Amino acid sequence: MTSISYVKQQHITRLCVRCGLLLMQYGAESAVVVDLCKRLGIALGMNSIECSLNFNAITLTTICDERCITTTRDTINQSINVNLLVQIQQIVNKTEATVDHNDLIDRTTLAFDELDKTVYPTWLVSVFVGASCAAFAYLNGGSWSITAVTFIAGMVAMFTRIYLSKHHFNPFITVIVTAFIASLIGATTYYFDIGNNADIAVASSVLLLVPSFPLINSLSDILKGYVNIGVGRAVFTYMLTLSACVGIVMALVLLRIQHWGF
């Protein structure tokens, strides 16, 4: 194999850390991040790749011909996007399977530049989230009127959450406001005596705030040896849950509802 210049190694290092950043930002577990970064670097001609993850940063070192280049990048949490994670994995698989190494780095860089980051429209996501909350309410014995109120509460709450996230509000503040609005709309069933069980509407309206994906990732990280980032993700998940509880309690206190619960 021909010797790789320092400039080319820098390019490969930046490409590998870019891969890791995208994976972390869009919800990949730590084992997948480290594995894909190492595979990409080796496929591009490196002898070895060392990768260290923190909750909000990634440190990566490429080793080639006894020469090391280390870089550290901060990461920002984005919404979960499994489609993007699959695209990155496909790029790594294609890079590994490529026989012709001429311009391989440029082609891989172009593939990352052309990643499809499009998401569903806000209104469509809000409608389907509202429908899922309404379905949960119906399956738990709620009447059609309870189901309708839950649908409206879930839809409005999801629209609010997406709006606040796009404007870069603190994630905990976003969850508090979202839970408050969802509970406020759901709790109208108490005041107007709507349906057969108002508790179902309030409980189902905040279903969209359950942090299931991050919680599963945190447990997976801890079990696979990435204790630091796993604990960090777990604490972040518990803080999101606490924020949702704060928003619910604020709405119930504002409406002076003292008997909520099953």
mmCIF file of C-alpha atoms in Angstrom:
data_model
loop_
_atom_site.group_PDB
_atom_site.id
_atom_site.type_symbol
_atom_site.label_atom_id
_atom_site.label_comp_id
_atom_site.label_asym_id
_atom_site.label_seq_id
_atom_site.Cartn_x
_atom_site.Cartn_y
_atom_site.Cartn_z
ATOM 1 C CA MET A 1 0.000 0.000 0.000
ATOM 2 C CA THR A 2 1.298 3.427 -0.894
ATOM 3 C CA SER A 3 2.233 5.783 1.895
ATOM 4 C CA ILE A 4 -0.480 8.198 2.982
ATOM 5 C CA SER A 5 0.536 11.829 3.317
ATOM 6 C CA TYR A 6 -0.102 13.916 6.418
ATOM 7 C CA VAL A 7 -2.661 16.056 4.604
ATOM 8 C CA LYS A 8 -4.567 13.011 3.419
ATOM 9 C CA GLN A 9 -4.519 11.551 6.918
ATOM 10 C CA GLN A 10 -5.976 14.809 8.222
ATOM 11 C CA HIS A 11 -8.764 14.517 5.668
ATOM 12 C CA ILE A 12 -9.475 10.936 6.739
ATOM 13 C CA THR A 13 -9.458 11.964 10.403
ATOM 14 C CA ARG A 14 -11.989 14.708 9.780
ATOM 15 C CA LEU A 15 -14.144 12.296 7.786
ATOM 16 C CA CYS A 16 -14.118 9.680 10.543
ATOM 17 C CA VAL A 17 -14.962 12.171 13.271
ATOM 18 C CA ARG A 18 -17.729 13.582 11.082
ATOM 19 C CA CYS A 19 -19.162 10.095 10.799
ATOM 20 C CA GLY A 20 -19.048 9.681 14.587
ATOM 21 C CA LEU A 21 -20.615 13.082 15.229
ATOM 22 C CA LEU A 22 -23.556 12.395 12.933
ATOM 23 C CA LEU A 23 -24.146 9.017 14.530
ATOM 24 C CA MET A 24 -24.094 10.482 18.053
ATOM 25 C CA GLN A 25 -26.275 13.437 17.160
ATOM 26 C CA TYR A 26 -29.036 11.342 15.645
ATOM 27 C CA GLY A 27 -29.331 8.647 18.295
ATOM 28 C CA ALA A 28 -26.917 5.786 17.576
ATOM 29 C CA GLU A 29 -25.665 3.739 20.506
ATOM 30 C CA SER A 30 -21.995 4.052 21.448
ATOM 31 C CA ALA A 31 -20.930 0.623 20.207
ATOM 32 C CA VAL A 32 -22.254 1.444 16.725
ATOM 33 C CA VAL A 33 -20.507 4.834 16.714
ATOM 34 C CA VAL A 34 -17.122 3.365 17.614
ATOM 35 C CA ASP A 35 -17.484 0.400 15.253
ATOM 36 C CA LEU A 36 -18.438 2.461 12.197
ATOM 37 C CA CYS A 37 -15.711 5.067 12.835
ATOM 38 C CA LYS A 38 -13.062 2.356 13.035
ATOM 39 C CA ARG A 39 -14.343 0.524 9.987
ATOM 40 C CA LEU A 40 -14.449 3.715 7.927
ATOM 41 C CA GLY A 41 -10.912 4.719 8.898
ATOM 42 C CA ILE A 42 -9.439 1.306 8.154
ATOM 43 C CA ALA A 43 -11.314 1.143 4.831
ATOM 44 C CA LEU A 44 -9.729 4.479 3.875
ATOM 45 C CA GLY A 45 -6.202 3.207 4.570
ATOM 46 C CA MET A 46 -5.483 3.826 8.258
ATOM 47 C CA ASN A 47 -3.613 1.222 10.301
ATOM 48 C CA SER A 48 -5.730 1.795 13.383
ATOM 49 C CA ILE A 49 -8.472 4.044 14.763
ATOM 50 C CA GLU A 50 -8.946 4.892 18.440
ATOM 51 C CA CYS A 51 -12.241 6.466 19.492
ATOM 52 C CA SER A 52 -13.366 7.794 22.871
ATOM 53 C CA LEU A 53 -16.887 9.036 23.566
ATOM 54 C CA ASN A 54 -18.361 11.365 26.153
ATOM 55 C CA PHE A 55 -21.955 12.487 26.520
ATOM 56 C CA ASN A 56 -21.361 15.688 24.526
ATOM 57 C CA ALA A 57 -18.017 15.088 22.773
ATOM 58 C CA ILE A 58 -16.033 12.632 20.698
ATOM 59 C CA THR A 59 -12.252 12.198 20.589
ATOM 60 C CA LEU A 60 -10.773 10.281 17.668
ATOM 61 C CA THR A 61 -7.207 9.309 16.760
ATOM 62 C CA THR A 62 -6.033 7.940 13.417
ATOM 63 C CA ILE A 63 -2.773 5.986 13.280
ATOM 64 C CA CYS A 64 -0.887 5.490 10.034
ATOM 65 C CA ASP A 65 2.799 4.584 9.612
ATOM 66 C CA GLU A 66 3.441 5.328 13.319
ATOM 67 C CA ARG A 67 1.989 8.819 12.855
ATOM 68 C CA CYS A 68 -0.973 9.888 14.994
ATOM 69 C CA ILE A 69 -3.516 12.625 14.458
ATOM 70 C CA THR A 70 -6.029 13.331 17.216
ATOM 71 C CA THR A 71 -9.093 15.540 17.062
ATOM 72 C CA THR A 72 -11.945 16.345 19.447
ATOM 73 C CA ARG A 73 -15.381 17.610 18.514
ATOM 74 C CA ASP A 74 -18.405 18.746 20.503
ATOM 75 C CA THR A 75 -21.717 17.132 19.693
ATOM 76 C CA ILE A 76 -25.235 18.557 19.843
ATOM 77 C CA ASN A 77 -28.232 16.315 20.425
ATOM 78 C CA GLN A 78 -30.674 16.218 17.543
ATOM 79 C CA SER A 79 -33.944 14.380 17.127
ATOM 80 C CA ILE A 80 -33.795 10.645 16.476
ATOM 81 C CA ASN A 81 -33.347 9.901 12.769
ATOM 82 C CA VAL A 82 -32.936 6.192 12.073
ATOM 83 C CA ASN A 83 -33.026 6.780 8.314
ATOM 84 C CA LEU A 84 -29.876 8.881 8.568
ATOM 85 C CA LEU A 85 -28.149 6.223 10.675
ATOM 86 C CA VAL A 86 -28.929 3.589 8.044
ATOM 87 C CA GLN A 87 -27.547 5.830 5.291
ATOM 88 C CA ILE A 88 -24.257 6.270 7.179
ATOM 89 C CA GLN A 89 -23.960 2.527 7.682
ATOM 90 C CA GLN A 90 -24.541 1.997 3.967
ATOM 91 C CA ILE A 91 -21.772 4.493 3.147
ATOM 92 C CA VAL A 92 -19.328 2.618 5.384
ATOM 93 C CA ASN A 93 -20.330 -0.723 3.856
ATOM 94 C CA LYS A 94 -19.873 0.664 0.341
ATOM 95 C CA THR A 95 -16.471 2.135 1.240
ATOM 96 C CA GLU A 96 -15.307 -1.218 2.620
ATOM 97 C CA ALA A 97 -16.500 -3.056 -0.484
ATOM 98 C CA THR A 98 -14.802 -0.685 -2.938
ATOM 99 C CA VAL A 99 -11.892 -2.270 -4.796
ATOM 100 C CA ASP A 100 -10.745 0.825 -6.695
ATOM 101 C CA HIS A 101 -9.154 3.133 -4.088
ATOM 102 C CA ASN A 102 -8.566 5.992 -6.489
ATOM 103 C CA ASP A 103 -10.381 9.082 -5.209
ATOM 104 C CA LEU A 104 -12.055 6.907 -2.546
ATOM 105 C CA ILE A 105 -11.735 9.649 0.084
ATOM 106 C CA ASP A 106 -13.363 12.216 -2.204
ATOM 107 C CA ARG A 107 -16.175 9.849 -3.114
ATOM 108 C CA THR A 108 -16.834 9.045 0.538
ATOM 109 C CA THR A 109 -16.805 12.743 1.438
ATOM 110 C CA LEU A 110 -19.284 13.419 -1.355
ATOM 111 C CA ALA A 111 -21.527 10.639 -0.027
ATOM 112 C CA PHE A 112 -21.584 12.308 3.399
ATOM 113 C CA ASP A 113 -22.314 15.676 1.770
ATOM 114 C CA GLU A 114 -25.295 14.158 -0.048
ATOM 115 C CA LEU A 115 -26.898 12.545 3.005
ATOM 116 C CA ASP A 116 -30.666 12.860 2.872
ATOM 117 C CA LYS A 117 -31.572 14.772 6.051
ATOM 118 C CA THR A 118 -35.135 15.529 5.061
ATOM 119 C CA VAL A 119 -37.794 14.834 7.679
ATOM 120 C CA TYR A 120 -41.557 14.566 7.584
ATOM 121 C CA PRO A 121 -43.517 17.843 7.694
ATOM 122 C CA THR A 122 -44.325 19.158 11.154
ATOM 123 C CA TRP A 123 -48.071 18.966 10.621
ATOM 124 C CA LEU A 124 -47.873 15.342 9.499
ATOM 125 C CA VAL A 125 -45.768 14.300 12.489
ATOM 126 C CA SER A 126 -48.121 16.158 14.832
ATOM 127 C CA VAL A 127 -51.197 14.461 13.361
ATOM 128 C CA PHE A 128 -49.749 10.969 13.670
ATOM 129 C CA VAL A 129 -48.444 11.578 17.191
ATOM 130 C CA GLY A 130 -51.891 12.843 18.161
ATOM 131 C CA ALA A 131 -53.409 9.729 16.592
ATOM 132 C CA SER A 132 -51.066 7.451 18.558
ATOM 133 C CA CYS A 133 -51.973 9.177 21.830
ATOM 134 C CA ALA A 134 -55.659 8.903 20.944
ATOM 135 C CA ALA A 135 -55.274 5.205 20.143
ATOM 136 C CA PHE A 136 -53.621 4.668 23.535
ATOM 137 C CA ALA A 137 -56.533 6.417 25.239
ATOM 138 C CA TYR A 138 -59.081 4.323 23.331
ATOM 139 C CA LEU A 139 -57.288 1.055 24.111
ATOM 140 C CA ASN A 140 -57.319 1.980 27.803
ATOM 141 C CA GLY A 141 -61.096 2.246 27.827
ATOM 142 C CA GLY A 142 -61.611 5.896 26.904
ATOM 143 C CA SER A 143 -64.806 6.907 25.154
ATOM 144 C CA TRP A 144 -64.837 8.539 21.728
ATOM 145 C CA SER A 145 -65.011 11.985 23.287
ATOM 146 C CA ILE A 146 -61.985 11.217 25.479
ATOM 147 C CA THR A 147 -60.197 9.898 22.392
ATOM 148 C CA ALA A 148 -60.956 13.099 20.477
ATOM 149 C CA VAL A 149 -59.677 15.356 23.264
ATOM 150 C CA THR A 150 -56.530 13.239 23.563
ATOM 151 C CA PHE A 151 -55.949 13.508 19.820
ATOM 152 C CA ILE A 152 -56.122 17.310 19.951
ATOM 153 C CA ALA A 153 -53.909 17.489 23.049
ATOM 154 C CA GLY A 154 -51.247 15.200 21.589
ATOM 155 C CA MET A 155 -51.251 16.959 18.227
ATOM 156 C CA VAL A 156 -50.926 20.454 19.708
ATOM 157 C CA ALA A 157 -48.275 19.289 22.181
ATOM 158 C CA MET A 158 -46.154 17.694 19.448
ATOM 159 C CA PHE A 159 -46.438 20.782 17.275
ATOM 160 C CA THR A 160 -45.256 22.862 20.246
ATOM 161 C CA ARG A 161 -42.352 20.532 20.943
ATOM 162 C CA ILE A 162 -41.116 20.628 17.348
ATOM 163 C CA TYR A 163 -41.486 24.408 17.229
ATOM 164 C CA LEU A 164 -39.471 24.933 20.413
ATOM 165 C CA SER A 165 -36.802 22.438 19.328
ATOM 166 C CA LYS A 166 -36.344 24.189 15.984
ATOM 167 C CA HIS A 167 -35.775 27.454 17.843
ATOM 168 C CA HIS A 168 -33.101 25.815 20.030
ATOM 169 C CA PHE A 169 -34.835 26.075 23.381
ATOM 170 C CA ASN A 170 -33.325 24.158 26.280
ATOM 171 C CA PRO A 171 -34.591 20.543 25.966
ATOM 172 C CA PHE A 172 -35.830 20.494 29.552
ATOM 173 C CA ILE A 173 -37.768 23.734 29.098
ATOM 174 C CA THR A 174 -39.187 22.308 25.881
ATOM 175 C CA VAL A 175 -40.442 19.202 27.668
ATOM 176 C CA ILE A 176 -41.914 21.218 30.547
ATOM 177 C CA VAL A 177 -43.857 23.491 28.183
ATOM 178 C CA THR A 178 -44.988 20.540 26.054
ATOM 179 C CA ALA A 179 -46.195 18.563 29.076
ATOM 180 C CA PHE A 180 -47.954 21.647 30.433
ATOM 181 C CA ILE A 181 -49.870 22.263 27.194
ATOM 182 C CA ALA A 182 -50.760 18.587 26.726
ATOM 183 C CA SER A 183 -52.011 18.270 30.313
ATOM 184 C CA LEU A 184 -53.867 21.576 30.111
ATOM 185 C CA ILE A 185 -55.846 20.466 27.054
ATOM 186 C CA GLY A 186 -56.366 16.947 28.371
ATOM 187 C CA ALA A 187 -57.567 18.241 31.752
ATOM 188 C CA THR A 188 -60.419 20.163 30.128
ATOM 189 C CA THR A 189 -62.284 16.863 30.325
ATOM 190 C CA TYR A 190 -62.551 17.451 34.084
ATOM 191 C CA TYR A 191 -64.089 20.912 33.758
ATOM 192 C CA PHE A 192 -66.550 20.116 31.005
ATOM 193 C CA ASP A 193 -67.304 16.591 32.238
ATOM 194 C CA ILE A 194 -66.335 15.052 28.903
ATOM 195 C CA GLY A 195 -66.307 11.291 28.441
ATOM 196 C CA ASN A 196 -66.258 8.440 30.877
ATOM 197 C CA ASN A 197 -62.824 8.905 32.502
ATOM 198 C CA ALA A 198 -60.932 12.200 32.397
ATOM 199 C CA ASP A 199 -57.816 10.592 33.911
ATOM 200 C CA ILE A 200 -57.270 8.646 30.692
ATOM 201 C CA ALA A 201 -57.153 11.846 28.640
ATOM 202 C CA VAL A 202 -54.531 13.477 30.865
ATOM 203 C CA ALA A 203 -52.341 10.373 31.033
ATOM 204 C CA SER A 204 -52.531 9.637 27.298
ATOM 205 C CA SER A 205 -51.881 13.235 26.219
ATOM 206 C CA VAL A 206 -48.291 13.156 27.499
ATOM 207 C CA LEU A 207 -47.458 9.772 25.958
ATOM 208 C CA LEU A 208 -45.283 11.482 23.340
ATOM 209 C CA LEU A 209 -42.834 12.602 26.069
ATOM 210 C CA VAL A 210 -41.840 9.077 27.118
ATOM 211 C CA PRO A 211 -38.060 8.937 26.352
ATOM 212 C CA SER A 212 -37.982 5.281 25.352
ATOM 213 C CA PHE A 213 -35.260 5.421 22.677
ATOM 214 C CA PRO A 214 -32.676 7.331 24.787
ATOM 215 C CA LEU A 215 -33.410 5.085 27.771
ATOM 216 C CA ILE A 216 -32.799 1.931 25.735
ATOM 217 C CA ASN A 217 -29.563 3.418 24.370
ATOM 218 C CA SER A 218 -28.327 4.316 27.853
ATOM 219 C CA LEU A 219 -28.955 0.792 29.132
ATOM 220 C CA SER A 220 -27.308 -0.708 26.043
ATOM 221 C CA ASP A 221 -24.233 1.513 26.488
ATOM 222 C CA ILE A 222 -23.821 0.507 30.136
ATOM 223 C CA LEU A 223 -24.188 -3.212 29.365
ATOM 224 C CA LYS A 224 -21.627 -2.972 26.532
ATOM 225 C CA GLY A 225 -19.003 -1.251 28.675
ATOM 226 C CA TYR A 226 -19.544 2.396 27.743
ATOM 227 C CA VAL A 227 -20.424 3.281 31.316
ATOM 228 C CA ASN A 228 -19.605 7.003 31.240
ATOM 229 C CA ILE A 229 -21.754 7.901 28.263
ATOM 230 C CA GLY A 230 -24.409 5.396 29.342
ATOM 231 C CA VAL A 231 -24.759 7.040 32.746
ATOM 232 C CA GLY A 232 -24.799 10.468 31.098
ATOM 233 C CA ARG A 233 -27.591 9.430 28.759
ATOM 234 C CA ALA A 234 -29.507 7.845 31.650
ATOM 235 C CA VAL A 235 -29.293 11.033 33.721
ATOM 236 C CA PHE A 236 -30.409 13.075 30.704
ATOM 237 C CA THR A 237 -33.365 10.722 30.242
ATOM 238 C CA TYR A 238 -34.366 10.940 33.900
ATOM 239 C CA MET A 239 -34.163 14.733 33.750
ATOM 240 C CA LEU A 240 -36.490 14.706 30.730
ATOM 241 C CA THR A 241 -38.915 12.531 32.685
ATOM 242 C CA LEU A 242 -38.702 14.870 35.672
ATOM 243 C CA SER A 243 -39.327 17.849 33.384
ATOM 244 C CA ALA A 244 -42.451 16.160 32.016
ATOM 245 C CA CYS A 245 -43.689 15.602 35.569
ATOM 246 C CA VAL A 246 -43.087 19.277 36.376
ATOM 247 C CA GLY A 247 -45.145 20.356 33.361
ATOM 248 C CA ILE A 248 -48.005 18.013 34.273
ATOM 249 C CA VAL A 249 -48.066 19.190 37.890
ATOM 250 C CA MET A 250 -48.026 22.843 36.816
ATOM 251 C CA ALA A 251 -51.106 22.293 34.649
ATOM 252 C CA LEU A 252 -52.973 20.408 37.380
ATOM 253 C CA VAL A 253 -52.107 23.026 39.993
ATOM 254 C CA LEU A 254 -53.209 25.831 37.677
ATOM 255 C CA LEU A 255 -56.549 24.114 37.092
ATOM 256 C CA ARG A 256 -56.824 23.200 40.803
ATOM 257 C CA ILE A 257 -57.267 19.529 40.101
ATOM 258 C CA GLN A 258 -56.414 17.583 43.247
ATOM 259 C CA HIS A 259 -57.762 14.113 42.558
ATOM 260 C CA TRP A 260 -55.965 13.138 39.337
ATOM 261 C CA GLY A 261 -54.848 9.529 39.051
ATOM 262 C CA PHE A 262 -56.142 6.041 38.506
#
